């Protein structure tokens, strides 16, 4: 899940004003396949009624260095996720210590 803390396997990247462990999966899949990353969000309007928002694809280019490209794409993914969270913050379910680095954990 892209908004979960990624631990030692992730990339430390900015997210909601904090540098924190972020999953690299979406960036790695995009790098390996050349696929677009399409941010999507479902906003609950009422019981059993949702509005689905599909944002513009994340624009990225494959650079000469794999690790640098994956880090750059991960940062772009975090920015897209921030946009979705800030669009409707009351619907972001957060039940874990996402910002462990900021807390010194």
Coordinates of C-alpha atoms in Angstrom, one line a residue:
X1 CA 0.0 0.0 0.0
X2 CA 1.6 3.2 -1.2
X3 CA 0.8 5.3 2.0
X4 CA 2.3 2.8 4.4
X5 CA 5.8 3.1 6.0
X6 CA 8.2 1.0 3.9
X7 CA 10.8 0.2 6.4
X8 CA 14.3 -0.7 5.3
X9 CA 13.1 -1.9 1.9
X10 CA 11.8 1.6 0.9
X11 CA 13.2 4.9 -0.2
X12 CA 13.2 7.8 2.1
X13 CA 11.2 10.5 0.3
X14 CA 9.2 13.6 1.2
X15 CA 5.6 13.0 2.1
X16 CA 3.3 15.5 3.7
X17 CA 6.2 17.6 4.9
X18 CA 8.3 14.7 6.3
X19 CA 11.0 12.5 4.9
X20 CA 9.8 9.0 5.5
X21 CA 10.2 5.4 4.2
X22 CA 8.2 5.0 1.0
X23 CA 7.4 1.9 -1.0
X24 CA 9.2 1.8 -4.3
X25 CA 6.9 -0.8 -6.0
X26 CA 5.0 1.6 -8.3
X27 CA 8.2 3.3 -9.5
X28 CA 10.0 0.0 -10.0
X29 CA 7.0 -1.4 -12.1
X30 CA 6.9 1.7 -14.2
X31 CA 10.7 1.7 -14.7
X32 CA 10.7 -2.0 -15.7
X33 CA 7.6 -1.9 -18.0
X34 CA 7.5 1.8 -19.2
X35 CA 3.9 1.9 -17.9
X36 CA 2.1 5.1 -17.0
X37 CA 1.2 5.6 -13.3
X38 CA -2.4 6.7 -13.1
X39 CA -3.5 8.1 -9.7
X40 CA -7.0 7.2 -8.8
X41 CA -9.2 8.0 -5.8
X42 CA -12.6 6.9 -4.6
X43 CA -14.3 9.5 -2.3
X44 CA -17.2 8.2 -0.2
X45 CA -20.2 10.5 -0.7
X46 CA -22.8 8.5 1.2
X47 CA -23.3 4.8 2.2
X48 CA -22.6 2.8 -1.0
X49 CA -22.1 5.9 -3.1
X50 CA -18.6 6.9 -4.3
X51 CA -17.1 9.4 -6.6
X52 CA -14.1 8.1 -8.5
X53 CA -11.5 10.6 -9.6
X54 CA -8.8 9.7 -12.1
X55 CA -6.0 12.2 -12.2
X56 CA -3.6 12.9 -15.0
X57 CA -0.9 10.2 -15.5
X58 CA 2.3 10.9 -13.6
X59 CA 4.8 12.3 -16.1
X60 CA 8.2 10.7 -15.8
X61 CA 11.2 9.8 -18.0
X62 CA 13.6 6.9 -17.7
X63 CA 16.9 8.4 -16.8
X64 CA 20.4 6.9 -17.2
X65 CA 20.6 5.8 -13.6
X66 CA 18.0 3.2 -12.4
X67 CA 18.1 4.1 -8.7
X68 CA 17.9 7.9 -9.4
X69 CA 14.9 7.4 -11.7
X70 CA 13.1 5.2 -9.2
X71 CA 13.7 7.7 -6.4
X72 CA 12.4 10.6 -8.7
X73 CA 9.3 8.6 -9.7
X74 CA 8.7 7.6 -6.0
X75 CA 8.7 11.3 -5.1
X76 CA 6.2 12.0 -7.9
X77 CA 4.0 9.2 -6.6
X78 CA 4.1 10.7 -3.1
X79 CA 3.1 14.1 -4.5
X80 CA 0.1 12.6 -6.3
X81 CA -0.9 10.8 -3.1
X82 CA -0.6 14.0 -1.1
X83 CA -2.9 15.7 -3.6
X84 CA -5.5 13.0 -3.1
X85 CA -5.2 13.0 0.7
X86 CA -5.5 16.8 0.8
X87 CA -8.5 16.8 -1.6
X88 CA -10.4 14.9 1.1
X89 CA -8.3 14.5 4.3
X90 CA -11.1 13.1 6.4
X91 CA -11.2 10.0 4.4
X92 CA -7.5 9.1 4.7
X93 CA -7.4 6.1 7.0
X94 CA -4.1 6.3 9.0
X95 CA -3.6 3.8 11.8
X96 CA 0.2 3.3 12.0
X97 CA 3.4 5.3 12.6
X98 CA 3.9 6.5 9.0
X99 CA 6.6 9.2 9.9
X100 CA 9.0 7.0 12.0
X101 CA 12.1 8.9 10.8
X102 CA 10.6 12.2 12.1
X103 CA 9.9 10.6 15.4
X104 CA 13.3 9.1 15.8
X105 CA 12.1 5.4 15.5

